[in-house]
Amino acid sequence: MSDVLKELEWRGLVAQHSDIDKLRAALAEGPITFYCGFDPTAPSLHHGHLVAVKVMRHLQLAGHNPLVLVGGATGLIGDPRDKGERTLNTKETVAQWSVSLKNQLESLLDFEGPNAARTVNNLDWTSELSAIDLLRDLGKHFRMGTMLNKDIVKRRLESEEGISYTEFSYQILQANDYLELFRRYECILEVGGNDQWGNLVGGMDLIHKVEGESVHVLTNPLITKSDGSKFGKTEGGAIWLNPDMLSPYKFYQFWLNTADEDVVRMLKVFTFLPQEEIMLLEEQVKERPHLREAQRRLAEEVTTWVHGAEATERVKQASAVLFGGAEPFGLDELTLGDAIAELPSAQASLGDDVQDVLVKLGLEKGRGAARRTISSGGIYINNVKVEDEDRQLLREDVLAGEVVLVRKGRKNMSVVHVR
């Protein structure tokens, strides 16, 4: 138990904290109960949430007791952000998203065993809080100067849009969450992203004022790339954990495309690989970067954690088909569809000459050029070399989803949708 802080620090998962020596002592004396909150401001978590969940999982593996707080109440309000006021979602939407987040989080932590995680929803106690209770029992412990001095509040006040009283009051509700969990579960540690530091400290101070007890807070850094830019986003948007919003194949490819300069740090942050193995992968990045062994291991580990081993294996098979010439007939329609979604494509019919198909796909300008490329061994149907210059598309060529893979040379892969 006493080594968990050292492990988190080695992995770069510690940004700010309250008294570190007292926190280390509390963890050593443990087990303690700790919590992290997740607001349902979208129907899914994204990859950035994995950092806080990773901290929770390390603490759980060290024997401590996690509380997963889903913000059914705070999700109705919205935490202040730099972009301006959030659009308030309906109660029904927030309730539905709360269930979605709860299900996702329950797949990322261990909810069985002696230190099983528990899920709580702050709507349970916040919905019982009257306006008088909020002002009299909570509001009197907060000083306007402190509240106005928080970075995000200052930036919003200086903006053209300003900040509403609704979002300004968010910090009181989050502080009250910590107080409630302290009272109900003897929770003495809150963890969260570094952008939440002010809110975390607000809860710690509230407990000290109301209960006269000292508790702890710990934040993880916001993850950036080596050039200082934000780590995340694809052309399609956020790196969602929900497979209906971002397919496991695209999720896997996101991690696989991590730059050499960033991959070792991402292995530390996002995987549970031991230090010795990560250090070995670091050497491989230096000595054999073209093999991308570290990137493959990163993609496998994170995709397995989020989507499971079976989904990861399907994704690896699809990658092997597209980039390694593997046999494609075992792929299911969904995985294959995700893998080929952005490839050049054309429609064709069974019985069409492959020469004509190559022209339709834009791989050749005419039948003569197509015939010469086939003759030289440069065309592959489903990763099998075409030997016959007069080859036609056959029923046995058709893969799941009524598609055929056509490749020119080593890299020019295209897709035929069979009518």
CSV table of C-alpha atoms in Angstrom, one decimal:
chain,number,residue,atom,x,y,z
A,1,MET,CA,0.0,0.0,0.0
A,2,SER,CA,2.8,2.5,0.9
A,3,ASP,CA,4.3,2.2,-2.6
A,4,VAL,CA,1.3,3.3,-4.6
A,5,LEU,CA,2.1,7.0,-4.5
A,6,LYS,CA,5.6,6.2,-5.7
A,7,GLU,CA,4.1,4.2,-8.6
A,8,LEU,CA,1.7,7.0,-9.5
A,9,GLU,CA,4.6,9.5,-9.5
A,10,TRP,CA,6.8,7.3,-11.7
A,11,ARG,CA,3.9,7.1,-14.2
A,12,GLY,CA,3.5,10.8,-14.3
A,13,LEU,CA,0.0,10.6,-12.8
A,14,VAL,CA,0.5,13.1,-9.9
A,15,ALA,CA,0.1,16.8,-10.6
A,16,GLN,CA,-1.0,18.6,-7.4
A,17,HIS,CA,-1.8,17.3,-3.9
A,18,SER,CA,-2.6,18.3,-0.4
A,19,ASP,CA,0.0,17.5,2.3
A,20,ILE,CA,1.9,14.7,0.6
A,21,ASP,CA,3.5,13.2,3.7
A,22,LYS,CA,0.2,13.0,5.5
A,23,LEU,CA,-1.4,11.5,2.4
A,24,ARG,CA,1.4,8.9,2.1
A,25,ALA,CA,1.0,8.0,5.8
A,26,ALA,CA,-2.8,7.6,5.4
A,27,LEU,CA,-2.3,5.3,2.4
A,28,ALA,CA,0.3,3.3,4.3
A,29,GLU,CA,-2.1,2.9,7.3
A,30,GLY,CA,-5.0,2.1,4.9
A,31,PRO,CA,-7.1,0.8,3.5
A,32,ILE,CA,-8.8,4.2,2.9
A,33,THR,CA,-11.9,5.1,0.9
A,34,PHE,CA,-11.4,7.5,-1.9
A,35,TYR,CA,-13.6,8.9,-4.8
A,36,CYS,CA,-13.6,10.5,-8.2
A,37,GLY,CA,-16.6,12.1,-9.9
A,38,PHE,CA,-17.7,11.9,-13.5
A,39,ASP,CA,-20.4,14.2,-14.9
A,40,PRO,CA,-22.8,13.0,-17.6
A,41,THR,CA,-22.3,15.9,-20.0
A,42,ALA,CA,-22.1,13.4,-22.9
A,43,PRO,CA,-23.4,9.9,-23.5
A,44,SER,CA,-19.9,8.4,-23.1
A,45,LEU,CA,-16.6,8.9,-21.4
A,46,HIS,CA,-13.6,9.7,-23.6
A,47,HIS,CA,-10.0,8.8,-23.4
A,48,GLY,CA,-9.1,11.7,-21.1
A,49,HIS,CA,-11.3,10.2,-18.4
A,50,LEU,CA,-9.1,7.1,-18.5
A,51,VAL,CA,-6.4,9.0,-16.7
A,52,ALA,CA,-8.4,9.5,-13.5
A,53,VAL,CA,-9.8,6.0,-13.8
A,54,LYS,CA,-6.2,4.7,-14.1
A,55,VAL,CA,-5.3,6.5,-10.8
A,56,MET,CA,-8.4,4.9,-9.2
A,57,ARG,CA,-7.4,1.5,-10.4
A,58,HIS,CA,-3.9,1.8,-9.1
A,59,LEU,CA,-5.2,2.8,-5.7
A,60,GLN,CA,-7.7,-0.1,-5.8
A,61,LEU,CA,-4.9,-2.6,-6.7
A,62,ALA,CA,-3.0,-1.3,-3.7
A,63,GLY,CA,-6.0,-2.3,-1.5
A,64,HIS,CA,-7.9,0.9,-1.2
A,65,ASN,CA,-11.7,1.3,-1.6
A,66,PRO,CA,-13.0,3.3,-4.6
A,67,LEU,CA,-16.2,5.2,-4.8
A,68,VAL,CA,-17.3,6.1,-8.4
A,69,LEU,CA,-19.5,9.2,-8.3
A,70,VAL,CA,-21.8,9.7,-11.2
A,71,GLY,CA,-22.9,13.4,-11.3
A,72,GLY,CA,-26.6,13.0,-11.8
A,73,ALA,CA,-27.0,16.4,-10.1
A,74,THR,CA,-23.9,18.3,-11.1
A,75,GLY,CA,-24.4,17.0,-14.7
A,76,LEU,CA,-27.6,19.1,-14.7
A,77,ILE,CA,-25.6,22.2,-13.9
A,78,GLY,CA,-22.4,22.0,-15.8
A,79,ASP,CA,-18.9,22.7,-14.6
A,80,PRO,CA,-17.6,26.1,-15.8
A,81,ARG,CA,-15.3,25.8,-18.9
A,82,ASP,CA,-13.3,28.3,-21.0
A,83,LYS,CA,-15.6,27.9,-24.0
A,84,GLY,CA,-18.6,29.6,-22.3
A,85,GLU,CA,-21.9,28.5,-20.9
A,86,ARG,CA,-22.8,24.9,-21.3
A,87,THR,CA,-26.2,24.0,-22.9
A,88,LEU,CA,-28.4,22.6,-20.1
A,89,ASN,CA,-29.6,19.1,-21.0
A,90,THR,CA,-33.0,17.8,-20.0
A,91,LYS,CA,-33.3,15.8,-16.8
A,92,GLU,CA,-34.3,12.8,-18.9
A,93,THR,CA,-31.1,13.1,-21.0
A,94,VAL,CA,-28.8,13.5,-18.0
A,95,ALA,CA,-30.5,10.5,-16.3
A,96,GLN,CA,-29.9,8.4,-19.4
A,97,TRP,CA,-26.3,9.5,-19.7
A,98,SER,CA,-25.8,8.8,-16.0
A,99,VAL,CA,-26.7,5.2,-16.6
A,100,SER,CA,-24.4,5.0,-19.6
A,101,LEU,CA,-21.4,6.3,-17.7
A,102,LYS,CA,-22.2,4.1,-14.8
A,103,ASN,CA,-22.1,1.0,-17.0
A,104,GLN,CA,-18.8,2.1,-18.6
A,105,LEU,CA,-17.1,2.8,-15.3
A,106,GLU,CA,-18.2,-0.5,-13.9
A,107,SER,CA,-16.3,-2.2,-16.7
A,108,LEU,CA,-13.1,-0.4,-16.0
A,109,LEU,CA,-12.8,-1.0,-12.2
A,110,ASP,CA,-13.2,-4.1,-10.1
A,111,PHE,CA,-16.7,-4.3,-8.5
A,112,GLU,CA,-16.1,-7.6,-6.8
A,113,GLY,CA,-13.8,-8.7,-4.0
A,114,PRO,CA,-12.8,-7.3,-0.6
A,115,ASN,CA,-12.2,-3.8,-1.8
A,116,ALA,CA,-14.8,-3.7,-4.5
A,117,ALA,CA,-15.7,-0.3,-6.1
A,118,ARG,CA,-19.1,1.2,-5.4
A,119,THR,CA,-21.1,3.6,-7.5
A,120,VAL,CA,-22.9,6.5,-6.0
A,121,ASN,CA,-25.0,9.3,-7.6
A,122,ASN,CA,-24.9,12.8,-6.2
A,123,LEU,CA,-28.5,13.3,-7.2
A,124,ASP,CA,-29.5,11.1,-4.3
A,125,TRP,CA,-28.5,13.8,-1.7
A,126,THR,CA,-28.5,17.0,-3.8
A,127,SER,CA,-32.2,16.5,-4.9
A,128,GLU,CA,-33.1,16.6,-1.1
A,129,LEU,CA,-31.3,19.9,-0.6
A,130,SER,CA,-33.6,22.9,-0.4
A,131,ALA,CA,-32.6,26.5,-1.4
A,132,ILE,CA,-32.6,27.5,2.3
A,133,ASP,CA,-30.4,24.5,3.2
A,134,LEU,CA,-28.0,25.3,0.3
A,135,LEU,CA,-27.6,28.9,1.5
A,136,ARG,CA,-27.7,28.4,5.2
A,137,ASP,CA,-25.9,25.1,5.7
A,138,LEU,CA,-23.4,25.3,2.9
A,139,GLY,CA,-23.2,28.8,1.5
A,140,LYS,CA,-22.1,30.3,4.8
A,141,HIS,CA,-18.9,28.3,4.6
A,142,PHE,CA,-17.8,29.8,1.2
A,143,ARG,CA,-16.2,33.2,0.9
A,144,MET,CA,-16.8,35.2,-2.3
A,145,GLY,CA,-13.2,36.3,-2.6
A,146,THR,CA,-12.0,32.7,-2.8
A,147,MET,CA,-14.8,31.6,-5.2
A,148,LEU,CA,-14.1,34.6,-7.5
A,149,ASN,CA,-10.3,34.0,-7.4
A,150,LYS,CA,-10.5,30.6,-9.0
A,151,ASP,CA,-8.8,30.6,-12.4
A,152,ILE,CA,-11.7,29.4,-14.5
A,153,VAL,CA,-14.1,31.8,-12.8
A,154,LYS,CA,-11.7,34.8,-13.3
A,155,ARG,CA,-11.3,33.9,-17.0
A,156,ARG,CA,-15.0,33.6,-17.5
A,157,LEU,CA,-15.7,36.9,-15.7
A,158,GLU,CA,-13.2,38.6,-18.0
A,159,SER,CA,-14.9,37.2,-21.1
A,160,GLU,CA,-17.7,38.8,-23.1
A,161,GLU,CA,-20.2,36.2,-22.0
A,162,GLY,CA,-19.3,36.2,-18.3
A,163,ILE,CA,-20.5,33.4,-16.1
A,164,SER,CA,-24.0,32.6,-14.8
A,165,TYR,CA,-24.8,32.1,-11.2
A,166,THR,CA,-25.7,28.5,-12.1
A,167,GLU,CA,-22.2,27.6,-13.2
A,168,PHE,CA,-20.6,29.8,-10.5
A,169,SER,CA,-22.5,27.7,-7.9
A,170,TYR,CA,-21.1,24.4,-9.2
A,171,GLN,CA,-18.1,24.5,-6.9
A,172,ILE,CA,-20.4,24.5,-3.9
A,173,LEU,CA,-22.2,21.3,-5.1
A,174,GLN,CA,-19.0,19.5,-5.8
A,175,ALA,CA,-17.6,20.4,-2.3
A,176,ASN,CA,-20.8,19.1,-0.8
A,177,ASP,CA,-20.3,15.8,-2.6
A,178,TYR,CA,-17.0,15.3,-0.7
A,179,LEU,CA,-18.7,16.2,2.6
A,180,GLU,CA,-21.5,13.8,2.0
A,181,LEU,CA,-19.1,10.9,1.0
A,182,PHE,CA,-17.0,11.7,4.1
A,183,ARG,CA,-20.1,11.4,6.3
A,184,ARG,CA,-21.6,8.3,4.6
A,185,TYR,CA,-18.5,6.3,3.7
A,186,GLU,CA,-15.6,7.9,5.7
A,187,CYS,CA,-14.1,8.9,2.4
A,188,ILE,CA,-10.8,10.8,3.0
A,189,LEU,CA,-9.4,11.3,-0.5
A,190,GLU,CA,-10.7,12.9,-3.7
A,191,VAL,CA,-8.9,12.4,-7.0
A,192,GLY,CA,-9.5,14.2,-10.3
A,193,GLY,CA,-8.1,16.1,-13.2
A,194,ASN,CA,-5.8,19.0,-12.6
A,195,ASP,CA,-8.4,21.4,-13.9
A,196,GLN,CA,-10.5,20.4,-10.9
A,197,TRP,CA,-8.0,21.5,-8.3
A,198,GLY,CA,-10.0,24.4,-7.1
A,199,ASN,CA,-13.1,22.3,-6.7
A,200,LEU,CA,-11.3,19.6,-4.9
A,201,VAL,CA,-9.7,22.0,-2.4
A,202,GLY,CA,-13.2,23.5,-1.9
A,203,GLY,CA,-14.5,20.1,-0.7
A,204,MET,CA,-11.4,19.5,1.5
A,205,ASP,CA,-11.9,23.0,3.2
A,206,LEU,CA,-15.6,22.4,3.7
A,207,ILE,CA,-15.0,19.2,5.5
A,208,HIS,CA,-12.5,20.9,7.8
A,209,LYS,CA,-14.9,23.7,8.5
A,210,VAL,CA,-18.0,21.6,9.1
A,211,GLU,CA,-16.5,18.4,10.7
A,212,GLY,CA,-13.1,19.7,11.9
A,213,GLU,CA,-11.4,16.8,10.1
A,214,SER,CA,-8.5,16.8,7.7
A,215,VAL,CA,-8.9,15.0,4.4
A,216,HIS,CA,-6.8,14.8,1.2
A,217,VAL,CA,-7.0,15.7,-2.5
A,218,LEU,CA,-4.8,14.5,-5.4
A,219,THR,CA,-4.9,15.6,-9.1
A,220,ASN,CA,-3.6,14.0,-12.2
A,221,PRO,CA,-2.1,16.1,-15.0
A,222,LEU,CA,-3.9,16.9,-18.2
A,223,ILE,CA,-2.1,14.8,-20.8
A,224,THR,CA,-0.4,16.6,-23.7
A,225,LYS,CA,1.9,15.5,-26.5
A,226,SER,CA,5.7,16.3,-26.5
A,227,ASP,CA,5.0,19.5,-28.5
A,228,GLY,CA,2.6,20.7,-25.8
A,229,SER,CA,-0.6,20.2,-27.8
A,230,LYS,CA,-3.5,18.3,-26.5
A,231,PHE,CA,-3.3,14.5,-26.7
A,232,GLY,CA,-6.5,13.4,-28.3
A,233,LYS,CA,-9.1,14.0,-31.0
A,234,THR,CA,-9.5,12.4,-34.4
A,235,GLU,CA,-10.8,13.9,-37.5
A,236,GLY,CA,-14.2,12.6,-36.4
A,237,GLY,CA,-13.9,14.2,-32.9
A,238,ALA,CA,-13.3,12.9,-29.4
A,239,ILE,CA,-11.8,9.5,-28.6
A,240,TRP,CA,-15.1,8.0,-27.2
A,241,LEU,CA,-15.1,4.8,-25.2
A,242,ASN,CA,-18.6,3.9,-26.4
A,243,PRO,CA,-18.1,1.5,-29.4
A,244,ASP,CA,-21.2,2.9,-31.0
A,245,MET,CA,-19.6,6.4,-31.1
A,246,LEU,CA,-16.1,5.3,-32.0
A,247,SER,CA,-15.5,1.8,-33.3
A,248,PRO,CA,-12.9,-0.4,-31.5
A,249,TYR,CA,-11.0,-0.5,-34.8
A,250,LYS,CA,-10.6,3.3,-34.9
A,251,PHE,CA,-10.0,3.4,-31.1
A,252,TYR,CA,-7.1,0.9,-31.6
A,253,GLN,CA,-5.7,2.9,-34.6
A,254,PHE,CA,-5.7,6.1,-32.5
A,255,TRP,CA,-3.3,4.5,-30.0
A,256,LEU,CA,-1.3,2.8,-32.7
A,257,ASN,CA,-0.6,6.2,-34.3
A,258,THR,CA,1.0,7.6,-31.2
A,259,ALA,CA,4.3,9.4,-32.0
A,260,ASP,CA,7.6,7.8,-31.0
A,261,GLU,CA,8.3,10.9,-28.8
A,262,ASP,CA,5.1,10.3,-26.8
A,263,VAL,CA,4.6,6.5,-26.7
A,264,VAL,CA,6.6,5.7,-23.7
A,265,ARG,CA,4.9,8.3,-21.6
A,266,MET,CA,1.5,7.0,-22.8
A,267,LEU,CA,2.5,3.5,-21.9
A,268,LYS,CA,3.2,4.7,-18.3
A,269,VAL,CA,-0.1,6.7,-18.1
A,270,PHE,CA,-2.6,4.5,-19.9
A,271,THR,CA,-1.4,0.9,-19.3
A,272,PHE,CA,-0.7,-1.3,-16.3
A,273,LEU,CA,2.5,-2.8,-17.7
A,274,PRO,CA,5.2,-3.1,-15.1
A,275,GLN,CA,8.1,-0.6,-15.1
A,276,GLU,CA,10.6,-3.2,-16.3
A,277,GLU,CA,8.5,-4.0,-19.4
A,278,ILE,CA,7.9,-0.3,-20.2
A,279,MET,CA,11.7,0.4,-19.9
A,280,LEU,CA,12.3,-2.5,-22.3
A,281,LEU,CA,9.8,-1.1,-24.8
A,282,GLU,CA,11.6,2.3,-24.4
A,283,GLU,CA,14.8,0.7,-25.6
A,284,GLN,CA,13.0,-0.8,-28.5
A,285,VAL,CA,11.7,2.6,-29.6
A,286,LYS,CA,15.3,3.9,-29.6
A,287,GLU,CA,16.8,1.0,-31.4
A,288,ARG,CA,14.0,-0.3,-33.7
A,289,PRO,CA,11.5,2.6,-34.1
A,290,HIS,CA,10.3,1.3,-37.5
A,291,LEU,CA,8.9,-1.8,-35.9
A,292,ARG,CA,6.5,0.3,-33.7
A,293,GLU,CA,6.5,-2.4,-31.0
A,294,ALA,CA,5.7,0.1,-28.3
A,295,GLN,CA,2.8,1.5,-30.2
A,296,ARG,CA,1.3,-1.9,-30.9
A,297,ARG,CA,1.6,-2.8,-27.2
A,298,LEU,CA,0.0,0.5,-26.2
A,299,ALA,CA,-2.9,0.0,-28.6
A,300,GLU,CA,-3.5,-3.6,-27.5
A,301,GLU,CA,-3.4,-2.9,-23.8
A,302,VAL,CA,-5.7,0.1,-23.8
A,303,THR,CA,-8.2,-1.4,-26.3
A,304,THR,CA,-8.4,-4.6,-24.2
A,305,TRP,CA,-9.0,-2.6,-21.1
A,306,VAL,CA,-11.8,-0.6,-22.6
A,307,HIS,CA,-13.3,-3.0,-25.2
A,308,GLY,CA,-12.2,-6.5,-24.0
A,309,ALA,CA,-9.8,-9.1,-25.4
A,310,GLU,CA,-12.2,-10.4,-28.0
A,311,ALA,CA,-12.7,-7.0,-29.6
A,312,THR,CA,-9.0,-6.4,-29.6
A,313,GLU,CA,-8.3,-9.6,-31.4
A,314,ARG,CA,-10.8,-8.8,-34.1
A,315,VAL,CA,-9.3,-5.4,-34.5
A,316,LYS,CA,-5.8,-6.9,-34.8
A,317,GLN,CA,-7.0,-9.3,-37.4
A,318,ALA,CA,-8.5,-6.5,-39.4
A,319,SER,CA,-5.2,-4.5,-39.2
A,320,ALA,CA,-3.3,-7.6,-40.3
A,321,VAL,CA,-5.6,-7.9,-43.4
A,322,LEU,CA,-5.2,-4.3,-44.4
A,323,PHE,CA,-1.6,-3.8,-43.6
A,324,GLY,CA,0.0,-7.2,-43.5
A,325,GLY,CA,-1.7,-9.3,-46.2
A,326,ALA,CA,-3.5,-11.7,-43.8
A,327,GLU,CA,-6.4,-13.9,-44.7
A,328,PRO,CA,-9.6,-11.7,-44.6
A,329,PHE,CA,-12.4,-14.3,-44.7
A,330,GLY,CA,-12.7,-14.8,-40.9
A,331,LEU,CA,-13.5,-11.1,-40.3
A,332,ASP,CA,-17.1,-10.3,-39.3
A,333,GLU,CA,-19.0,-7.6,-41.2
A,334,LEU,CA,-18.9,-5.0,-38.4
A,335,THR,CA,-15.1,-5.1,-37.9
A,336,LEU,CA,-14.3,-5.3,-41.6
A,337,GLY,CA,-16.7,-2.4,-42.2
A,338,ASP,CA,-14.9,-0.3,-39.7
A,339,ALA,CA,-11.5,-1.2,-41.1
A,340,ILE,CA,-12.4,-0.3,-44.7
A,341,ALA,CA,-14.7,2.7,-44.0
A,342,GLU,CA,-12.2,5.3,-45.3
A,343,LEU,CA,-10.6,3.3,-48.2
A,344,PRO,CA,-11.3,4.3,-51.8
A,345,SER,CA,-14.2,2.3,-53.2
A,346,ALA,CA,-16.4,1.6,-56.2
A,347,GLN,CA,-19.3,-0.6,-57.1
A,348,ALA,CA,-19.1,-3.7,-59.3
A,349,SER,CA,-21.0,-6.8,-60.2
A,350,LEU,CA,-20.1,-10.5,-60.1
A,351,GLY,CA,-18.6,-11.5,-63.4
A,352,ASP,CA,-17.0,-8.1,-64.0
A,353,ASP,CA,-13.4,-8.2,-65.4
A,354,VAL,CA,-10.8,-7.3,-62.8
A,355,GLN,CA,-9.3,-5.0,-65.4
A,356,ASP,CA,-12.5,-2.9,-65.5
A,357,VAL,CA,-12.6,-3.0,-61.7
A,358,LEU,CA,-9.1,-1.5,-61.5
A,359,VAL,CA,-10.2,1.3,-63.8
A,360,LYS,CA,-13.4,2.0,-61.7
A,361,LEU,CA,-11.3,2.2,-58.6
A,362,GLY,CA,-8.8,4.6,-60.1
A,363,LEU,CA,-6.0,2.2,-59.7
A,364,GLU,CA,-5.3,2.2,-63.5
A,365,LYS,CA,-6.3,4.6,-66.3
A,366,GLY,CA,-7.3,1.9,-68.8
A,367,ARG,CA,-7.7,-1.8,-69.5
A,368,GLY,CA,-4.3,-2.0,-71.2
A,369,ALA,CA,-2.5,-0.6,-68.2
A,370,ALA,CA,-4.6,-2.8,-65.9
A,371,ARG,CA,-3.6,-5.9,-68.0
A,372,ARG,CA,0.1,-5.1,-67.7
A,373,THR,CA,-0.1,-4.6,-64.0
A,374,ILE,CA,-1.9,-7.9,-63.5
A,375,SER,CA,0.7,-9.6,-65.8
A,376,SER,CA,3.5,-8.2,-63.7
A,377,GLY,CA,2.0,-9.6,-60.5
A,378,GLY,CA,1.0,-6.3,-59.0
A,379,ILE,CA,-2.7,-6.9,-58.3
A,380,TYR,CA,-4.2,-8.8,-55.3
A,381,ILE,CA,-7.8,-9.9,-54.6
A,382,ASN,CA,-8.3,-10.3,-50.9
A,383,ASN,CA,-4.5,-10.4,-50.5
A,384,VAL,CA,-4.1,-13.2,-53.0
A,385,LYS,CA,-2.1,-12.4,-56.1
A,386,VAL,CA,-4.1,-12.4,-59.4
A,387,GLU,CA,-2.4,-14.7,-61.9
A,388,ASP,CA,-4.9,-14.6,-64.7
A,389,GLU,CA,-5.1,-11.4,-66.8
A,390,ASP,CA,-8.7,-12.2,-67.7
A,391,ARG,CA,-9.7,-12.8,-64.1
A,392,GLN,CA,-13.3,-11.9,-63.2
A,393,LEU,CA,-15.0,-11.2,-59.8
A,394,LEU,CA,-16.4,-14.4,-58.4
A,395,ARG,CA,-18.9,-15.2,-55.7
A,396,GLU,CA,-16.1,-16.9,-53.6
A,397,ASP,CA,-14.3,-13.5,-53.6
A,398,VAL,CA,-17.0,-11.8,-51.7
A,399,LEU,CA,-16.3,-11.1,-48.0
A,400,ALA,CA,-18.7,-10.3,-45.1
A,401,GLY,CA,-20.8,-7.2,-46.0
A,402,GLU,CA,-20.7,-8.0,-49.7
A,403,VAL,CA,-17.2,-6.4,-50.3
A,404,VAL,CA,-14.0,-7.5,-52.1
A,405,LEU,CA,-10.6,-6.1,-51.2
A,406,VAL,CA,-8.4,-5.1,-54.2
A,407,ARG,CA,-4.8,-4.1,-53.7
A,408,LYS,CA,-2.2,-2.7,-56.1
A,409,GLY,CA,1.3,-3.2,-55.0
A,410,ARG,CA,2.0,-3.2,-51.3
A,411,LYS,CA,0.0,-0.2,-50.1
A,412,ASN,CA,-2.8,0.8,-52.5
A,413,MET,CA,-5.8,-1.0,-51.0
A,414,SER,CA,-9.3,-0.3,-52.2
A,415,VAL,CA,-12.8,-1.8,-51.8
A,416,VAL,CA,-15.3,-3.1,-54.2
A,417,HIS,CA,-18.9,-3.1,-53.1
A,418,VAL,CA,-20.6,-6.0,-54.9
A,419,ARG,CA,-24.0,-5.3,-56.4
